[in-house]
C-alpha positions in Angstrom: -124.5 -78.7 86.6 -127.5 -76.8 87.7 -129.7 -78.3 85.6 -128.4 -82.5 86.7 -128.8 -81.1 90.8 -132.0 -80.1 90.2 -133.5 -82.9 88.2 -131.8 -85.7 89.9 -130.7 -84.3 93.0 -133.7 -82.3 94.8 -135.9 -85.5 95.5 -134.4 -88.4 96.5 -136.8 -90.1 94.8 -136.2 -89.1 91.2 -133.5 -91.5 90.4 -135.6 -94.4 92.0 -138.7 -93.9 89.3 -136.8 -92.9 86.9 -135.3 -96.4 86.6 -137.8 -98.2 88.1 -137.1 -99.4 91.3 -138.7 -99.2 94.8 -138.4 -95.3 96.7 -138.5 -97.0 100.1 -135.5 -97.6 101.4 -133.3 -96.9 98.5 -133.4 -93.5 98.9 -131.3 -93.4 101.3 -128.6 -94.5 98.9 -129.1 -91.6 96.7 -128.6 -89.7 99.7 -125.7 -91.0 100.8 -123.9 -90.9 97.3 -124.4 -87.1 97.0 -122.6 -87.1 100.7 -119.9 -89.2 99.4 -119.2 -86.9 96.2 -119.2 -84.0 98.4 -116.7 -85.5 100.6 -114.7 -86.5 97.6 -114.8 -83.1 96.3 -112.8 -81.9 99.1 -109.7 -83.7 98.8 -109.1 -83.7 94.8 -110.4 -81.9 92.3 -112.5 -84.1 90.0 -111.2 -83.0 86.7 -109.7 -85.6 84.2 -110.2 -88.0 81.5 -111.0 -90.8 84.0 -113.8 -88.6 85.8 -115.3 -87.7 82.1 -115.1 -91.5 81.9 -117.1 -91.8 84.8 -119.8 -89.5 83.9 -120.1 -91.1 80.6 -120.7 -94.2 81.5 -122.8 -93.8 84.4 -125.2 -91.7 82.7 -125.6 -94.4 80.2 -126.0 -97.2 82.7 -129.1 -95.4 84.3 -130.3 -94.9 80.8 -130.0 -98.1 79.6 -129.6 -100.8 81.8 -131.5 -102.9 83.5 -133.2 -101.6 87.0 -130.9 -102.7 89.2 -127.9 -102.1 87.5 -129.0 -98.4 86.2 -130.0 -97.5 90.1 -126.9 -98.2 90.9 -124.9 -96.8 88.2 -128.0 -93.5 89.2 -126.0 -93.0 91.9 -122.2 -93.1 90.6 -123.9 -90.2 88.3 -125.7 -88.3 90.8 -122.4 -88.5 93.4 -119.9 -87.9 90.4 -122.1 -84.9 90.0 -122.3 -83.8 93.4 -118.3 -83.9 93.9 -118.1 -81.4 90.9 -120.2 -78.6 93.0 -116.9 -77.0 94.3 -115.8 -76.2 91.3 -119.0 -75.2 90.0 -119.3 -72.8 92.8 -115.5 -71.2 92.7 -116.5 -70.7 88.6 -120.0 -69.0 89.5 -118.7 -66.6 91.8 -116.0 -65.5 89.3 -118.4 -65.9 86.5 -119.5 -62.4 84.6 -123.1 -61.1 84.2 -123.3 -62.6 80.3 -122.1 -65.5 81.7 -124.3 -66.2 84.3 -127.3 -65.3 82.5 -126.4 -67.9 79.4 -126.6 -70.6 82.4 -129.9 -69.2 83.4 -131.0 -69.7 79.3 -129.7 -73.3 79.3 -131.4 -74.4 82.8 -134.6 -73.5 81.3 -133.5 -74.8 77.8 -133.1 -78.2 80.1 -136.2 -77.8 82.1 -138.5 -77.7 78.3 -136.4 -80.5 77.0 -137.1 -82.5 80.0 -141.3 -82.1 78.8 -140.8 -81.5 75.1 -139.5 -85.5 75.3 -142.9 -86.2 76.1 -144.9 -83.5 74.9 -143.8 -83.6 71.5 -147.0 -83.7 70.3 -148.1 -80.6 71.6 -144.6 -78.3 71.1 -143.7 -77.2 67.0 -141.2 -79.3 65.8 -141.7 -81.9 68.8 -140.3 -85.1 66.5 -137.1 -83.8 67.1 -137.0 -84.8 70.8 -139.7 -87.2 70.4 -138.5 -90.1 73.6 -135.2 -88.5 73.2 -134.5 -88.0 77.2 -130.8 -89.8 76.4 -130.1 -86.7 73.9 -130.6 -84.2 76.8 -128.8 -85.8 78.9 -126.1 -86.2 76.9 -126.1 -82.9 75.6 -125.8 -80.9 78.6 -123.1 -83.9 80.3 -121.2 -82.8 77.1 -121.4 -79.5 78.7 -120.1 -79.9 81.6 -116.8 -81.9 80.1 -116.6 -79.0 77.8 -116.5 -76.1 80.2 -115.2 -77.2 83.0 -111.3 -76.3 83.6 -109.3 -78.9 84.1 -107.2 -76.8 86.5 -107.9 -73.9 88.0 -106.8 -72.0 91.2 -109.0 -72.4 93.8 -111.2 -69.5 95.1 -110.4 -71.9 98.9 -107.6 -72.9 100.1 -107.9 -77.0 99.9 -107.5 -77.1 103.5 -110.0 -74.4 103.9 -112.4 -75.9 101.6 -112.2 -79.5 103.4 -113.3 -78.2 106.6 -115.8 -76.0 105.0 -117.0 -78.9 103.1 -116.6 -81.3 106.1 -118.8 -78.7 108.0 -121.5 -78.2 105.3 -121.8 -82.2 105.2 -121.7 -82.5 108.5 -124.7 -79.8 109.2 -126.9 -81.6 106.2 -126.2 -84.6 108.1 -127.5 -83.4 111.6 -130.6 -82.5 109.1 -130.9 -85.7 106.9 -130.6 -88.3 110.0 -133.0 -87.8 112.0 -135.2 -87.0 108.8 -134.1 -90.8 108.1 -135.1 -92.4 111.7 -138.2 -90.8 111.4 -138.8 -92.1 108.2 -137.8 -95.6 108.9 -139.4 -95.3 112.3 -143.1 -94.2 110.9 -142.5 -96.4 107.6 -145.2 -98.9 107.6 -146.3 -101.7 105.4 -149.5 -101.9 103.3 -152.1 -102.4 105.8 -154.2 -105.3 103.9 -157.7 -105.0 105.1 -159.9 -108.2 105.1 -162.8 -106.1 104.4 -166.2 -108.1 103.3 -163.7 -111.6 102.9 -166.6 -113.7 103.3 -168.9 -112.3 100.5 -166.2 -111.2 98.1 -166.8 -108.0 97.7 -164.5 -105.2 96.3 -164.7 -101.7 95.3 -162.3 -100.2 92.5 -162.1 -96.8 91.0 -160.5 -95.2 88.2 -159.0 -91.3 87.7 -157.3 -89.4 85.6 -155.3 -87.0 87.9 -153.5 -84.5 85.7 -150.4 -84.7 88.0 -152.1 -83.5 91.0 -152.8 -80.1 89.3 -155.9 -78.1 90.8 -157.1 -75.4 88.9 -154.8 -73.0 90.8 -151.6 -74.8 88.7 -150.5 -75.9 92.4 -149.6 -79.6 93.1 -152.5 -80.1 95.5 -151.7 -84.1 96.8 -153.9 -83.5 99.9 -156.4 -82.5 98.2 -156.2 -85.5 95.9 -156.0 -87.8 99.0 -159.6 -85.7 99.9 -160.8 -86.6 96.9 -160.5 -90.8 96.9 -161.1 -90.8 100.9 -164.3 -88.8 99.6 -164.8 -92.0 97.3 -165.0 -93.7 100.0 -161.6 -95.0 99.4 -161.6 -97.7 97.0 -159.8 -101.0 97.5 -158.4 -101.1 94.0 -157.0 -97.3 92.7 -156.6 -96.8 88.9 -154.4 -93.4 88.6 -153.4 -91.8 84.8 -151.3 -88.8 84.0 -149.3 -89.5 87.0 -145.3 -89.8 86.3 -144.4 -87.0 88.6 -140.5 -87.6 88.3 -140.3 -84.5 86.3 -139.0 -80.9 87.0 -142.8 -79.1 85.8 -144.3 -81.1 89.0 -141.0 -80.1 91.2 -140.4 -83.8 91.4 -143.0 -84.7 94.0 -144.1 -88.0 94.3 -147.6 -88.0 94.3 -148.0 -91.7 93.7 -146.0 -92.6 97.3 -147.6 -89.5 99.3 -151.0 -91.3 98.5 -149.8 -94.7 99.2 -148.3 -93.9 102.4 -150.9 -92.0 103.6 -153.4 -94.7 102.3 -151.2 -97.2 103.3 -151.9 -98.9 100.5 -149.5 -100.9 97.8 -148.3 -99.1 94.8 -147.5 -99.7 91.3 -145.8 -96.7 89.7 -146.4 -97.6 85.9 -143.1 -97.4 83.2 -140.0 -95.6 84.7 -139.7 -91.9 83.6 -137.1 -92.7 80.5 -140.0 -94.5 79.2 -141.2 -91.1 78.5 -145.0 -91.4 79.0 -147.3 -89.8 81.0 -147.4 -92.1 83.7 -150.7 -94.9 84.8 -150.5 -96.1 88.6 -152.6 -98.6 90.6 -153.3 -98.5 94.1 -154.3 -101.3 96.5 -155.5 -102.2 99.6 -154.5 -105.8 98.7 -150.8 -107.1 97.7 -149.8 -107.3 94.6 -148.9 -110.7 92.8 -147.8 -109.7 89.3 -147.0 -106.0 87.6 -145.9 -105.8 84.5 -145.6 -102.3 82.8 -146.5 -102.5 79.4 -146.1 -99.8 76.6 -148.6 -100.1 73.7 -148.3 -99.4 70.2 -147.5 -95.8 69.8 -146.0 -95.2 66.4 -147.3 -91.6 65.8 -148.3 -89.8 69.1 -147.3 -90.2 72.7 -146.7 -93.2 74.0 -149.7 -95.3 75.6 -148.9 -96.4 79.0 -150.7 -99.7 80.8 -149.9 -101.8 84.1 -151.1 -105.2 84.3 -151.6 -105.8 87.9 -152.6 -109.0 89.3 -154.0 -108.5 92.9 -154.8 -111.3 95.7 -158.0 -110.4 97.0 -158.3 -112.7 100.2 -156.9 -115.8 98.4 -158.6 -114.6 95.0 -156.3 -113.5 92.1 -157.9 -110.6 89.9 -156.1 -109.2 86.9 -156.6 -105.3 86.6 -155.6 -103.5 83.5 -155.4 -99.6 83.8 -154.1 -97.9 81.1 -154.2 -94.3 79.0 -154.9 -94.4 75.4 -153.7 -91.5 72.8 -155.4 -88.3 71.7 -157.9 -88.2 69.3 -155.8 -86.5 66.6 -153.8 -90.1 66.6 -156.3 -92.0 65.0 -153.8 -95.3 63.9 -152.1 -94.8 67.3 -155.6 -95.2 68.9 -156.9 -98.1 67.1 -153.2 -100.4 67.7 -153.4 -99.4 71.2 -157.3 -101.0 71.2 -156.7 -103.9 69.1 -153.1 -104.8 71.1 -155.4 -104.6 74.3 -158.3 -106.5 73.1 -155.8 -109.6 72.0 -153.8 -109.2 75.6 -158.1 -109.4 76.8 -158.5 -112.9 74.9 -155.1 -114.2 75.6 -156.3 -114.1 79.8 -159.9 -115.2 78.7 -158.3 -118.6 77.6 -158.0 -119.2 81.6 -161.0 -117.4 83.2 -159.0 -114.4 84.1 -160.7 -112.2 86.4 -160.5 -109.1 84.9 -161.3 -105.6 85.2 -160.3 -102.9 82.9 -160.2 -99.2 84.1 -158.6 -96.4 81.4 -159.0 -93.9 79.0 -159.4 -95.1 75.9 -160.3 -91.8 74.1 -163.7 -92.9 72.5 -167.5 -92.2 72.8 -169.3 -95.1 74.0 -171.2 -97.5 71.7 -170.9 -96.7 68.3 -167.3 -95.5 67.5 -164.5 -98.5 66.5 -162.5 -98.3 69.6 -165.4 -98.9 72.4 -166.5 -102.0 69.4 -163.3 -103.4 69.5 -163.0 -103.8 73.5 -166.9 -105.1 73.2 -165.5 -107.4 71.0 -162.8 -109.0 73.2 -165.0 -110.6 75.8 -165.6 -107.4 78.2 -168.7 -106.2 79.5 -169.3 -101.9 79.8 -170.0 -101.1 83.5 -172.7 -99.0 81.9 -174.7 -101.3 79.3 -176.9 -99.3 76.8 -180.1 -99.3 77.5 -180.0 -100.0 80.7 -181.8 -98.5 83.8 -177.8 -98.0 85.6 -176.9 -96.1 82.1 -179.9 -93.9 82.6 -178.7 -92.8 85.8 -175.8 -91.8 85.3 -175.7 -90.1 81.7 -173.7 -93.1 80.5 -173.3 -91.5 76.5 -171.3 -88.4 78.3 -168.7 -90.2 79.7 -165.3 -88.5 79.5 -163.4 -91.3 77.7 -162.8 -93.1 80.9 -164.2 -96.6 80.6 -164.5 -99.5 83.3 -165.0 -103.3 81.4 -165.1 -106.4 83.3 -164.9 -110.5 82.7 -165.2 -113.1 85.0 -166.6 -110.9 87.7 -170.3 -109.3 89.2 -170.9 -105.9 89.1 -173.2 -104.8 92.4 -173.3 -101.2 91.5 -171.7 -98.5 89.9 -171.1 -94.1 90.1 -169.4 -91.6 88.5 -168.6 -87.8 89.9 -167.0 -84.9 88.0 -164.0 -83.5 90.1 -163.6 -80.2 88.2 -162.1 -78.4 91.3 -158.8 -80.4 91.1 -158.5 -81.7 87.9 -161.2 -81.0 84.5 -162.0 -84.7 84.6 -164.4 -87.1 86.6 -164.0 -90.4 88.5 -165.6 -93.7 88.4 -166.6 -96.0 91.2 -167.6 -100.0 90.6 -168.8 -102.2 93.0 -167.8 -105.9 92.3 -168.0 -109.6 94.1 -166.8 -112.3 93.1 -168.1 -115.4 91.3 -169.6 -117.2 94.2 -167.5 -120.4 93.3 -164.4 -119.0 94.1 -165.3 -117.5 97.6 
C-alpha cells in the first residue's frame, strides 16, 4: 500500500510520464481521483472480489494501453488505492513490531525493483527484472489482495471515520485549491521568441544531466537551470539521463521545472514503463512532430531517442537527441548506430534539416560507431584537422557528439560541468541555408 502511495501518489505528476501524457492540466485529475477514493473509503469498505477486479485491471490498463486510455485507467488505480488507506491504517496501528518491520523490508524491496528494471545491467542477476516494471507491480498488487481482510472491525466507528475522513479531505482541499488557482493562474504558454528571424540563426545545446544529481547526491534543478541560463540559454535543449518519474529522484520533475521556468516547450522522451533512462528536448520554438523512438537494445539497457521536428520562424528542423549504450554492449552499440544512420538517410531523401545531439559512446574518428554516423550523410561539429577541433580538444570529447545536414555551422564550444554532474556540455551555433530564410 505504502509502496503504490508513494510511487504513484506523492507527485501528481508520476502517473502523467509514466504513460505518456501531458503534466499540465491533467494533474489535477490525479488529484482529484485520490480525493474521490478517500471519499469512497468512508462510506464502504473496499474489500471484495469486484474491488480486486478493479485493481487488476486498472493496473494493467496503465501498463498496457494506449496513453489516453492507461491515464485514465492511472487514475481508477491510484483512486482505488487511495480508498483502501483506511483500512491500511486501522491494520497498521494494530499491526505488531515483526510485522511492521516486514512492511518496512518490502517498501525498500519495491523502491530497488523500481531501479533494478532499469539498472539491470549494473545489479547481479539484473536479467531477471530486466523491463519487467509489470512484474513489480503485479507482485506487490498481489499483496495487497492477499493480505488484506476482507472484513474486519473497524478501529472507527463508520460514522466517526466519515467525518474524520470528510474533515481530512476537506483540510487537503483548503491546501490543494488554492495551490491549483495559483497554478493555473501563473501557468503560461511557451513564450516563442523570434530571436535573429531574419538571418536564421539558432543556437542548440546538448547535456547529459545525470538526473539533476550534483555531487552532493541532492537533486539540484536550480542549479541545473544556472547552468543552461549560464549557456546562454540555448534555443534548442538536448537533455539525457533524465526520466525522473522514479522513487531514487523523489519523483521530481526536472524536465517541467526547467520548461516552466524557461518557458520553453518540452518533450519528455518514452514514458517511464519504457524503462530507459530518459532523453528530453527543450525549445524555445513549438514543436511540429515528436516521436519517441527506442533503438535496438537486445543485450544492455535500452537506447532512448526523440525525433523532434521544430518550426523555427516558418523553418522545419528535425533534431535527433538520443543516448546510446555502455561500452561493455558492444552489439547493442553498433545496432543502435547503424538503426540511426538508416533513420539519417531515410530524412536525407528530402533535404531534412537535421541536427543530431547524443551520446553515442565512442571516441571520435577512428572507432566503427563515429564511421558509421560519418557515413550516413552527417558532418562532426568538430572536423579533424581543423583549426575549431584545435581549440577545443576535439579527440577528448566525452562521447557526446553534435552532427548536422542541411544546415551552417557559425561556431561551436564545449564546457565541462563537473560541479553538478561528471560530464560536459556542448554549444553550436547554426543558420540556416540562406534559401529558405
Amino acid at each position: 500500500m505504502y509502496f503504490f502511495a508513494v510511487a504513484f501518489g506523492s507527485s501528481a505528476n508520476v502517473i502523467c510520464r509514466f504513460v505518456d501524457i501531458d503534466v499540465f492540466p491533467n494533474q489535477f485529475f490525479v488529484l482529484g481521483s485520490m480525493i474521490v477514493g478517500a471519499l469512497l473509503s468512508s462510506t464502504f469498505i473496499p474489500r471484495s472480489l469486484m474491488w480486486d477486479l478493479l485493481l487488476v485491471v486498472s493496473l494493467s490498463g496503465m501498463l498496457y494501453a494506449e496513453p489516453q486510455l492507461a491515464f485514465a485507467s492511472g487514475c481508477v488505480f491510484i483512486g482505488a488505492v487511495t480508498a483502501l488507506w483506511p483500512v491500511a491504517a486501522d491494520i497498521l496501528y494494530a499491526a505488531s513490531p515483526i510485522s511492521f518491520a516486514l512492511g518496512c523490508l518490502g517498501f525498500l524491496a519495491g523502491c530497488f525493483a523500481q531501479v533494478w528494471v532499469v539498472a539491470y545491467n549494473f545489479v547481479p542477476g539484473g536479467w531477471l527484472l530486466r523491463e519487467r516494471i509489470d512484474l513489480v507491480l503485479f507482485a506487490f498488487l498481489l499483496c495487497i489482495i492477499a493480505t488484506f481482510p476482507r472484513s474486519y472491525l473497524p478501529a472507527m466507528k463508520p460514522s466517526a471515520r466519515g467525518i474524520y475522513l470528510f474533515l481530512l479531505v476537506l483540510a487537503v482541499g483548503c491546501v490543494v485549491i488554492p495551490i491549483a488557482q495559483n497554478r493555473f493562474e501563473r501557468h503560461e504558454p511557451p513564450m516563442e521568441r523570434n530571436r535573429e528571424s531574419e538571418s536564421g540563426t539558432f543556437t542548440s545545446m546538448i547535456w547529459t544531466t545525470h538526473f539533476g544529481y550534483d555531487n552532493h547526491g541532492w537533486n539540484n534543478f536550480k542549479a541545473a537551470l544556472s547552468l543552461i541560463e549560464d549557456a546562454g540559454t540555448p534555443d534548442i535543449i538536448g537533455l539525457l539521463e533524465t526520466d525522473t518519474a522514479r522513487l531514487f529522484t523523489g519523483n521530481r520533475d526536472m524536465i517541467e521545472y526547467l520548461s516552466e521556468n524557461l518557458h520553453y516547450y518540452s518533450a519528455y522522451g518514452p514514458e517511464t514503463r519504457k524503462s530507459t533512462w530518459g532523453c528530453a528536448v527543450l525549445s524555445r520554438y513549438p514543436f511540429v512532430h515528436v516521436e519517441n523512438l527506442i533503438l535496438p537494445s537486445p543485450h544492455g539497457e535500452l537506447a532512448c531517442m526523440v525525433d523532434a521536428v521544430v518550426n523555427i520562424n516558418g523553418t522545419h528542423v528535425n533534431f535527433l537527441v538520443t543516448h546510446f549504450g555502455v561500452w561493455e554492449d558492444k552489439e547493442d552499440r553498433d545496432r543502435q548506430t547503424e538503426a540511426t544512420a538508416e533513420l539519417v538517410k531515410e530524412k536525407d531523401k528530402d533535404g531534412t534539416h537535421l541536427i543530431f545531439m547524443g551520446y553515442i559512446t565512442a571516441p571520435p574518428y577512428r572507432h566503427y560507431n563515429y564511421k558509421k554516423m560519418v557515413d550516413s550523410g552527417l558532418i562532426d561539429s568538430l572536423p579533424q584537422g581543423t583549426a575549431l577541433s584545435r581549440r577545443w580538444y576535439s579527440t577528448d570529447r566525452w562521447c557526446q557528439y553534435i552532427f548536422y545536414k542541411n544546415v551552417e555551422m557559425g561556431d561551436f564550444a564545449r564546457k565541462s560541468v563537473g560541479h553538478i554532474s561528471d560530464t560536459e556540455w556542448q554549444k553550436a551555433w547554426w543558420t540556416l541555408p540562406a534559401s529558405v530564410h
